PDB file of C-alpha atoms and ligand atoms in Angstrom:
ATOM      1  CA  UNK A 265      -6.983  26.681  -0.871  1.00  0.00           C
ATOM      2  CA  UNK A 266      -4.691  25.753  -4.313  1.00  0.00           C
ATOM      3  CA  UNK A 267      -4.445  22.348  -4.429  1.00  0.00           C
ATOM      4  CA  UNK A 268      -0.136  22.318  -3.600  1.00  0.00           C
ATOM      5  CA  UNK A 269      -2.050  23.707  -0.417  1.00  0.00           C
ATOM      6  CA  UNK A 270      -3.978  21.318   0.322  1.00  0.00           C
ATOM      7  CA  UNK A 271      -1.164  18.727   0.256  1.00  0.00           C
ATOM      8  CA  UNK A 272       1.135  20.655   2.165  1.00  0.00           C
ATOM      9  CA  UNK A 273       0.804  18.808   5.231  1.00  0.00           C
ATOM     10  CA  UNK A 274       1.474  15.530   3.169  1.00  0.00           C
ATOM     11  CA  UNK A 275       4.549  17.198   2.287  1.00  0.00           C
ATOM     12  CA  UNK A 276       6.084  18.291   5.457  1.00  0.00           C
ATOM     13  CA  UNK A 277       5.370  15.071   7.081  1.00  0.00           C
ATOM     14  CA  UNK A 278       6.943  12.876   3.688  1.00  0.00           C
ATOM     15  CA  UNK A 279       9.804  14.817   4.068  1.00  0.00           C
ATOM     16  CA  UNK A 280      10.519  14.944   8.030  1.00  0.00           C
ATOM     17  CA  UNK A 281       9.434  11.859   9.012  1.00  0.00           C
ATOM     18  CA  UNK A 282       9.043   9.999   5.586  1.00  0.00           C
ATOM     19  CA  UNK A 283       5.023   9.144   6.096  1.00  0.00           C
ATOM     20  CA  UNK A 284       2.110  10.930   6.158  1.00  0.00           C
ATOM     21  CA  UNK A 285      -1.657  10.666   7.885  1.00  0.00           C
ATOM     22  CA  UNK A 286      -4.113  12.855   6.503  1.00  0.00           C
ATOM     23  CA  UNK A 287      -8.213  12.772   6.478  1.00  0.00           C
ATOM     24  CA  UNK A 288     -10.477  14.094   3.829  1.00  0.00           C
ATOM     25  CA  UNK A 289      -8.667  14.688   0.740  1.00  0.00           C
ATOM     26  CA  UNK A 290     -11.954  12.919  -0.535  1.00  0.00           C
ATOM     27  CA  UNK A 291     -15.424  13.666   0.217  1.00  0.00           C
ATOM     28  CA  UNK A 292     -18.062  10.979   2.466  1.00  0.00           C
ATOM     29  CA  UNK A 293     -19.675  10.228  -0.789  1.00  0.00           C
ATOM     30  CA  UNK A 294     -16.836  10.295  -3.111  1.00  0.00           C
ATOM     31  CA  UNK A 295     -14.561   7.452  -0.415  1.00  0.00           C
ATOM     32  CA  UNK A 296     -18.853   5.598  -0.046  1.00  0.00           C
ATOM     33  CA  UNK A 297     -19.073   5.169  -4.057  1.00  0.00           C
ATOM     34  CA  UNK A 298     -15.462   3.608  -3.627  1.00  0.00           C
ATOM     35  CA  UNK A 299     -16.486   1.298  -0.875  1.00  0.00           C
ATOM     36  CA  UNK A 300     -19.365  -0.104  -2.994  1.00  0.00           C
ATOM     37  CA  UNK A 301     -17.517  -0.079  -6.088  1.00  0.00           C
ATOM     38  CA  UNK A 302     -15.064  -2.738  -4.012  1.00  0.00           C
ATOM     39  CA  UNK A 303     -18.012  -4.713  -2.633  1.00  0.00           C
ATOM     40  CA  UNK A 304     -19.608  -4.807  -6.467  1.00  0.00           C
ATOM     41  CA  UNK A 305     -16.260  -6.458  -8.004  1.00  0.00           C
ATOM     42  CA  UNK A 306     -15.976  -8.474  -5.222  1.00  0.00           C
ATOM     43  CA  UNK A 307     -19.270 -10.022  -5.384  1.00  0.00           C
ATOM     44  CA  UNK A 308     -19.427 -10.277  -9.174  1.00  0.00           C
ATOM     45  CA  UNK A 309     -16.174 -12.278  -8.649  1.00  0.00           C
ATOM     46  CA  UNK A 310     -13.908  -9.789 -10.005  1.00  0.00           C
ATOM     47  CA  UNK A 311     -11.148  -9.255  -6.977  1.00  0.00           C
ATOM     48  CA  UNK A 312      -8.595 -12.179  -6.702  1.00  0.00           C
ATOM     49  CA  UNK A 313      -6.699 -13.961  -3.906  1.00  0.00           C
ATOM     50  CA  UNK A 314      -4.120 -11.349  -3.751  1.00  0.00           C
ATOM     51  CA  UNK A 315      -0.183 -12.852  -4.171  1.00  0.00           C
ATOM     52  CA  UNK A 316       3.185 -11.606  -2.994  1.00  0.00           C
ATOM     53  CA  UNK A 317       6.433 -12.886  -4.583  1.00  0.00           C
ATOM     54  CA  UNK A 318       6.382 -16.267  -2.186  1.00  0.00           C
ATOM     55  CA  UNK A 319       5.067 -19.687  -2.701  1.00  0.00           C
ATOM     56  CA  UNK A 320       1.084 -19.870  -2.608  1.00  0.00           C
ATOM     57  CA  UNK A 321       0.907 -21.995   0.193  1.00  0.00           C
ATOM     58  CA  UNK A 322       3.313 -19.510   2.544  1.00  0.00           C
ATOM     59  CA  UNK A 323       1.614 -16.900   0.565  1.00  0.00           C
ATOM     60  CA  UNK A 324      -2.108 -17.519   2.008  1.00  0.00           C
ATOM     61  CA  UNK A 325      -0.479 -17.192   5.491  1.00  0.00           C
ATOM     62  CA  UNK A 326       0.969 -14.052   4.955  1.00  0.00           C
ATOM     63  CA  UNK A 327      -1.812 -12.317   3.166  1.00  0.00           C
ATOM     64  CA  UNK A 328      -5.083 -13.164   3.177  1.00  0.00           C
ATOM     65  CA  UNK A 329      -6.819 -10.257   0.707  1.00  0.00           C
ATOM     66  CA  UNK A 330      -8.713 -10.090  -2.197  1.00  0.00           C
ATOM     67  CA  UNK A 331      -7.065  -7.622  -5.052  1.00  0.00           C
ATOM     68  CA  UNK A 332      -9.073  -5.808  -7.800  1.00  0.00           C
ATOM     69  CA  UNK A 333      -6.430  -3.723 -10.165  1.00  0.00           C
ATOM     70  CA  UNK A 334      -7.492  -0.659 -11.155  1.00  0.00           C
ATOM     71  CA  UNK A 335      -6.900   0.453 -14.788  1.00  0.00           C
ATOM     72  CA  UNK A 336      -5.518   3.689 -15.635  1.00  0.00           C
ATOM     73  CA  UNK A 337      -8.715   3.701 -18.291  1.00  0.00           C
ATOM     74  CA  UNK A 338     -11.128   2.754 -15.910  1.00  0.00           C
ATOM     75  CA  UNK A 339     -14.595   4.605 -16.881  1.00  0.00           C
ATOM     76  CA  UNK A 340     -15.907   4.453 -13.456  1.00  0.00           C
ATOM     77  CA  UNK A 341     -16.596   7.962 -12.003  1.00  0.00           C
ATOM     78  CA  UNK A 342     -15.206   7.419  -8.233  1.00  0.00           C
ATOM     79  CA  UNK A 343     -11.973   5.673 -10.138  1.00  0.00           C
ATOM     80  CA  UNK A 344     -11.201   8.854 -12.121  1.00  0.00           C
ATOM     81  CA  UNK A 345     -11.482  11.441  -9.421  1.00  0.00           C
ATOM     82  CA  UNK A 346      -9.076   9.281  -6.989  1.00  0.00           C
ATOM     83  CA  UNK A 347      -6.765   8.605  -9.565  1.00  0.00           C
ATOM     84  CA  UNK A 348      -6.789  12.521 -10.649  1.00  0.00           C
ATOM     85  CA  UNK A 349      -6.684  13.516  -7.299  1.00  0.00           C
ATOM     86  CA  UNK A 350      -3.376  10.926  -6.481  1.00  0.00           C
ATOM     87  CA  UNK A 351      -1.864  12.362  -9.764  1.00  0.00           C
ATOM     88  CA  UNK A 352      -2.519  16.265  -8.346  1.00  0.00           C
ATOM     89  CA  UNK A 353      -0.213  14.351  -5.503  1.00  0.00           C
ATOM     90  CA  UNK A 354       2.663  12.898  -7.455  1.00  0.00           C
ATOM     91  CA  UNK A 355       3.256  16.468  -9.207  1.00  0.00           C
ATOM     92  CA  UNK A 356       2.807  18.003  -5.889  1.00  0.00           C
ATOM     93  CA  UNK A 357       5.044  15.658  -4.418  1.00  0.00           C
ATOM     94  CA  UNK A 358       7.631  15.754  -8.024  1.00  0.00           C
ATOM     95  CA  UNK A 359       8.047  19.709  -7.660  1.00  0.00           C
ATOM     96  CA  UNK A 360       8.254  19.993  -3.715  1.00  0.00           C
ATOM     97  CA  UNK A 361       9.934  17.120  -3.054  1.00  0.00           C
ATOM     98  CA  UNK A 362      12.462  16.774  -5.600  1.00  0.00           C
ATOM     99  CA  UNK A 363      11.231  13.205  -6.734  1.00  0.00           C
ATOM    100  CA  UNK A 364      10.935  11.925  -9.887  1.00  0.00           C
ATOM    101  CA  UNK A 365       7.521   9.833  -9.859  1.00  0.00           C
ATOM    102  CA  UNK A 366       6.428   8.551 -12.835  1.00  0.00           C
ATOM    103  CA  UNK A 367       2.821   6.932 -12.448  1.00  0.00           C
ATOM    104  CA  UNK A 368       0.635   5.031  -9.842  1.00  0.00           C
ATOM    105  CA  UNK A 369      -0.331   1.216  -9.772  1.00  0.00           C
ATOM    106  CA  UNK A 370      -3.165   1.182  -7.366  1.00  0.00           C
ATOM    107  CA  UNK A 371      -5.330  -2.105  -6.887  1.00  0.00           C
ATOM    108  CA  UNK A 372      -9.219  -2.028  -4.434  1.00  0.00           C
ATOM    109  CA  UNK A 373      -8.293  -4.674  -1.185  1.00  0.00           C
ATOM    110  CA  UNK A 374     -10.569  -6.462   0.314  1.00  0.00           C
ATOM    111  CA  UNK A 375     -10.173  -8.607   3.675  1.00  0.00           C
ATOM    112  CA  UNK A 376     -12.285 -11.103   5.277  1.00  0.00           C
ATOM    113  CA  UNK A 377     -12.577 -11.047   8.764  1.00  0.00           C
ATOM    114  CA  UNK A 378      -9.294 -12.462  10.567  1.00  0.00           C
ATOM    115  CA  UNK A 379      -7.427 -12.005   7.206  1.00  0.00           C
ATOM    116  CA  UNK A 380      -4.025 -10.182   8.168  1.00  0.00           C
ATOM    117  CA  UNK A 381      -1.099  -9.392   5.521  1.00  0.00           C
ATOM    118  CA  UNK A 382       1.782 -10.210   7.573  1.00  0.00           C
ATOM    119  CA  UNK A 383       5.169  -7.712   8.773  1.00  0.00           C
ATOM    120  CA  UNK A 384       6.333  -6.832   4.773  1.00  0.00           C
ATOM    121  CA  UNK A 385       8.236  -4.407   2.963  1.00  0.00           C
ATOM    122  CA  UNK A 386       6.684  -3.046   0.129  1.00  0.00           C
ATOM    123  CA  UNK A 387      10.198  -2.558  -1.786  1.00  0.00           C
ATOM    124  CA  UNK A 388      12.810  -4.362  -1.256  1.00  0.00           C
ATOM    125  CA  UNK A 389      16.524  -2.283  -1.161  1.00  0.00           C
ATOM    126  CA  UNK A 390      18.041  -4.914  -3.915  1.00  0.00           C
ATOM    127  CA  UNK A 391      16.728  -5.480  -7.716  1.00  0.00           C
ATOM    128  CA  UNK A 392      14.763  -3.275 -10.040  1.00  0.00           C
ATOM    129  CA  UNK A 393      12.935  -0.661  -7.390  1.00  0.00           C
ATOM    130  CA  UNK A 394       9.809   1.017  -8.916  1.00  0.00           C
ATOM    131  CA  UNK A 395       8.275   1.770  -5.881  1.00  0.00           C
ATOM    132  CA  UNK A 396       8.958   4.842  -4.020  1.00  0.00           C
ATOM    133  CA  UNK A 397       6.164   5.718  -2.136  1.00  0.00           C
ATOM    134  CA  UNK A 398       3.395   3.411  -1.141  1.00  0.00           C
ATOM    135  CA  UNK A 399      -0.564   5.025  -0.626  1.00  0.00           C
ATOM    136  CA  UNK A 400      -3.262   3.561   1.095  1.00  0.00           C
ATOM    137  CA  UNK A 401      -6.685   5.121   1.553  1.00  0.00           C
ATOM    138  CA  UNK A 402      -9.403   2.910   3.922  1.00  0.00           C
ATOM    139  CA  UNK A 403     -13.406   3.109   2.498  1.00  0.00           C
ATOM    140  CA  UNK A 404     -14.707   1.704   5.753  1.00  0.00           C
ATOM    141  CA  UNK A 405     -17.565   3.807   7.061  1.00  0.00           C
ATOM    142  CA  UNK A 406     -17.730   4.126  11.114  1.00  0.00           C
ATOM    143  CA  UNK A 407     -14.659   1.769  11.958  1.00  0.00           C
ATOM    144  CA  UNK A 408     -13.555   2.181  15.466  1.00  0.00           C
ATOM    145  CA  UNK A 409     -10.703   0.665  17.347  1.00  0.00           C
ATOM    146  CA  UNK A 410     -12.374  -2.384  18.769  1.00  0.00           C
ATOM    147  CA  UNK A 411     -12.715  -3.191  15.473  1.00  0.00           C
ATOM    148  CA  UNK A 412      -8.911  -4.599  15.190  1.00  0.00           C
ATOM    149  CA  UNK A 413      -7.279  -3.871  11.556  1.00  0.00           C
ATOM    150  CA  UNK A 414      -4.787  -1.296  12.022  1.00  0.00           C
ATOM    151  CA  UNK A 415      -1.610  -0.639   9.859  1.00  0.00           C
ATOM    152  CA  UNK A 416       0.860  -1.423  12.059  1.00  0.00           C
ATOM    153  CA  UNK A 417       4.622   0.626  10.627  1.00  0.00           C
ATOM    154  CA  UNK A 418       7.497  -0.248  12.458  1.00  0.00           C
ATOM    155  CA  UNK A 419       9.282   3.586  12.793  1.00  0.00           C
ATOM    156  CA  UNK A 420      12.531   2.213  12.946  1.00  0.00           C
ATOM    157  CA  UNK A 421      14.780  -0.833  12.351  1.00  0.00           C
ATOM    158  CA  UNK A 422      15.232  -2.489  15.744  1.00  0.00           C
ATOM    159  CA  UNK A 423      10.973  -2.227  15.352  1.00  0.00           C
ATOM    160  CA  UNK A 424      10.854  -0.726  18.770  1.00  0.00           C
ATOM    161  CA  UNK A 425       8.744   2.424  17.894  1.00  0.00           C
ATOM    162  CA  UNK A 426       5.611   1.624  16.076  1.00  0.00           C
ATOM    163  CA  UNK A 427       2.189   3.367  15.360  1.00  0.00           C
ATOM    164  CA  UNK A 428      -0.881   1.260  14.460  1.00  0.00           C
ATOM    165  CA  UNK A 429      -3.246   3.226  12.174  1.00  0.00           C
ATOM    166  CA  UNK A 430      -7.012   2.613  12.217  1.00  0.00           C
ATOM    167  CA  UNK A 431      -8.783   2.200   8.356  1.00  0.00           C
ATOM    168  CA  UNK A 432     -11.381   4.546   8.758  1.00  0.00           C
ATOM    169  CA  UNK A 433     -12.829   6.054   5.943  1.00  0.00           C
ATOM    170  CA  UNK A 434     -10.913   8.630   3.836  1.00  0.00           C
ATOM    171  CA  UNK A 435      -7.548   8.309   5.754  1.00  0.00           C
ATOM    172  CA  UNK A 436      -4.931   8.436   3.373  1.00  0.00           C
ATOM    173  CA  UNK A 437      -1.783   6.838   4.401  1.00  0.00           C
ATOM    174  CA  UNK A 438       1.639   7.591   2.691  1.00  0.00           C
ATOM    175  CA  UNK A 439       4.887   6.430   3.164  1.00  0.00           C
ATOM    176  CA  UNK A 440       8.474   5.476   1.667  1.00  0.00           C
ATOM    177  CA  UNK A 441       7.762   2.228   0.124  1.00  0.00           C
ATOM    178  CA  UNK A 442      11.381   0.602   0.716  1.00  0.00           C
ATOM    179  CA  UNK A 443      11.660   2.005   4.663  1.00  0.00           C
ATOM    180  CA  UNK A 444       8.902   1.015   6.457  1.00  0.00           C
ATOM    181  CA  UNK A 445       8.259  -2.795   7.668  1.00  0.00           C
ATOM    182  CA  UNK A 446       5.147  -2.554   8.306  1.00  0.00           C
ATOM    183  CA  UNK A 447       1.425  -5.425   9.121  1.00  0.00           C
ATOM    184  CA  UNK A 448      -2.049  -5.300   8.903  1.00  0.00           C
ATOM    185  CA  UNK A 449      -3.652  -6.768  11.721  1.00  0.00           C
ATOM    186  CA  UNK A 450      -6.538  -9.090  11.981  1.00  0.00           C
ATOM    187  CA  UNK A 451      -9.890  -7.037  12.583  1.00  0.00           C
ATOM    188  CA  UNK A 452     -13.454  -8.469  13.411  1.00  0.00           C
ATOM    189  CA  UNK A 453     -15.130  -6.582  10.272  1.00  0.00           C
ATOM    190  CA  UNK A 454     -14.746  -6.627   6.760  1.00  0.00           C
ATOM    191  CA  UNK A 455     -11.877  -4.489   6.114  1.00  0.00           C
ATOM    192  CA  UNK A 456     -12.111  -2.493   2.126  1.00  0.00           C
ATOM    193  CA  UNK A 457      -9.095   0.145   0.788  1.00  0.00           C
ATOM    194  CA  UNK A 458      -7.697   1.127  -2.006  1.00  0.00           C
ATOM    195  CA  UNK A 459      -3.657   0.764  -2.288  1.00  0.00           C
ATOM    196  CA  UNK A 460      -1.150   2.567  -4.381  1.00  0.00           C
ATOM    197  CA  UNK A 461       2.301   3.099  -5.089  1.00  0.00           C
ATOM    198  CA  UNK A 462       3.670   5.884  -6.778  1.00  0.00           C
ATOM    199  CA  UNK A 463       6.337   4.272  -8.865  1.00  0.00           C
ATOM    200  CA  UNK A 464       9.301   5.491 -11.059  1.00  0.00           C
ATOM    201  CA  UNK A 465       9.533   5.179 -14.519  1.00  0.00           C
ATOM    202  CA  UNK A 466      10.806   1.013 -15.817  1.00  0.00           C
ATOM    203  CA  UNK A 467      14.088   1.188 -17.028  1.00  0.00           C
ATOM    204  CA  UNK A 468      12.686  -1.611 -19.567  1.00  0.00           C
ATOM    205  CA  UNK A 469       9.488   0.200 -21.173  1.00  0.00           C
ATOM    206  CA  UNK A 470       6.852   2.402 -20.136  1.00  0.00           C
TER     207      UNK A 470
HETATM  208  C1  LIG B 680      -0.219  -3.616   1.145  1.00  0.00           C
HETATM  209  C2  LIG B 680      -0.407  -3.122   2.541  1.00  0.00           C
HETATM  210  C3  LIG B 680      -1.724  -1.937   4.165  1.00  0.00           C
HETATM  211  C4  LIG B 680      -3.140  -1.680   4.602  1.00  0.00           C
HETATM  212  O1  LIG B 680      -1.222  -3.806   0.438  1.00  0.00           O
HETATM  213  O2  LIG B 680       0.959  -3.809   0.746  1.00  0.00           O
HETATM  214  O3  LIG B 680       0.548  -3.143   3.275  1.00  0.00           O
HETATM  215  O4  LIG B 680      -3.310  -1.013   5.628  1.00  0.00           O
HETATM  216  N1  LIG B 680      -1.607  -2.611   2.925  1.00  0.00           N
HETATM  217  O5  LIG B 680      -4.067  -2.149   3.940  1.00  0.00           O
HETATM  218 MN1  LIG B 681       2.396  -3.247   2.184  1.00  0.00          MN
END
């Protein structure tokens, strides 16, 4: 199958319901070197308490992650083959969907057991709005539902219809980034992805 093929499904469900659930757009081995490449910069001490826009002590309440950026020049084999394969995406997504994305920010997340992010928007509808569509793929091997952790995106505004969606390994997750409230919920496990956002381009520089 071409690779516009492979993302069609992606595609239909962006643009009908405006996300998207999909399974092995990565191989076992390819979302396992991930997974370990997450565990490796956490343990070396290279992931960070992860911040949102609020005060540090509200912060810690709301989100209780671990970040590790990932750099566009990262030399890391599993690294380049995501990031290739999200960039097949955005010009997949650019020619079928009529957008205009410009580049991905993507970051390895890592939380503790108990650690939730709280109910958040990922773009907010006021001020400078990069973000269009926000991407989340899970790296955790043989998760099941007793394991807690779900995504939890409120489907509409009243937050009466909701799916929760389980992190197993190689989900991808996609949806608009300013449109969806959604929460992750507090699992008994370690819980590893990696998180994206397919932005436009800054008005103020590259
Ligand atoms: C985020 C987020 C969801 C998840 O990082 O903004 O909402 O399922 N992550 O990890
Ligand atoms: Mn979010």
């Amino acid at each position: 199958m071409s690779q516009a093929g492979v993302f069609s499904p992606i595609v239909n469900d962006l643009s009908l319901r405006g996300y998207s659930v999909s399974e092995g757009l990565l191989t076992k081995t390819h979302v396992a070197a991930l997974a370990k490449l997450a565990l490796t910069r956490h343990e070396e001490g290279g992931t960070a308490q992860a911040r949102t826009g609020k005060a540090r002590s509200e912060n810690e309440s709301l989100r209780g992650d671990s970040i590790a950026w990932l750099d566009a020049d990262s030399r890391e084999a599993p690294v380049i083959d995501c990031l290739a394969m999200f960039d097949a995406l955005r010009l997949t997504l650019n020619e079928q969907l009529y957008m205009n994305l410009h580049d991905v920010e993507s970051h390895l997340a890592i939380y503790p057991p108990g650690a939730v992010y709280g109910k958040h928007l990922d773009q907010f509808a006021t001020g400078p709005q990069r973000r269009q569509l926000s991407l989340v793929l899970y790296l955790n091997e043989g998760w099941v539902s007793a394991n807690g952790g779900a995504l939890r995106l409120y489907l509409d505004e009243s937050a009466s219809d909701q799916i929760d969606i389980y992190p197993t390994s190689g989900r991808l997750v996609l949806f608009v980034s300013s449109r969806f409230w959604h929460e992750v919920l507090p699992s008994n496990r370690q819980r590893l992805s990696l998180t994206g956002w397919f932005r436009n381009r800054s008005l103020f520089g590259p």
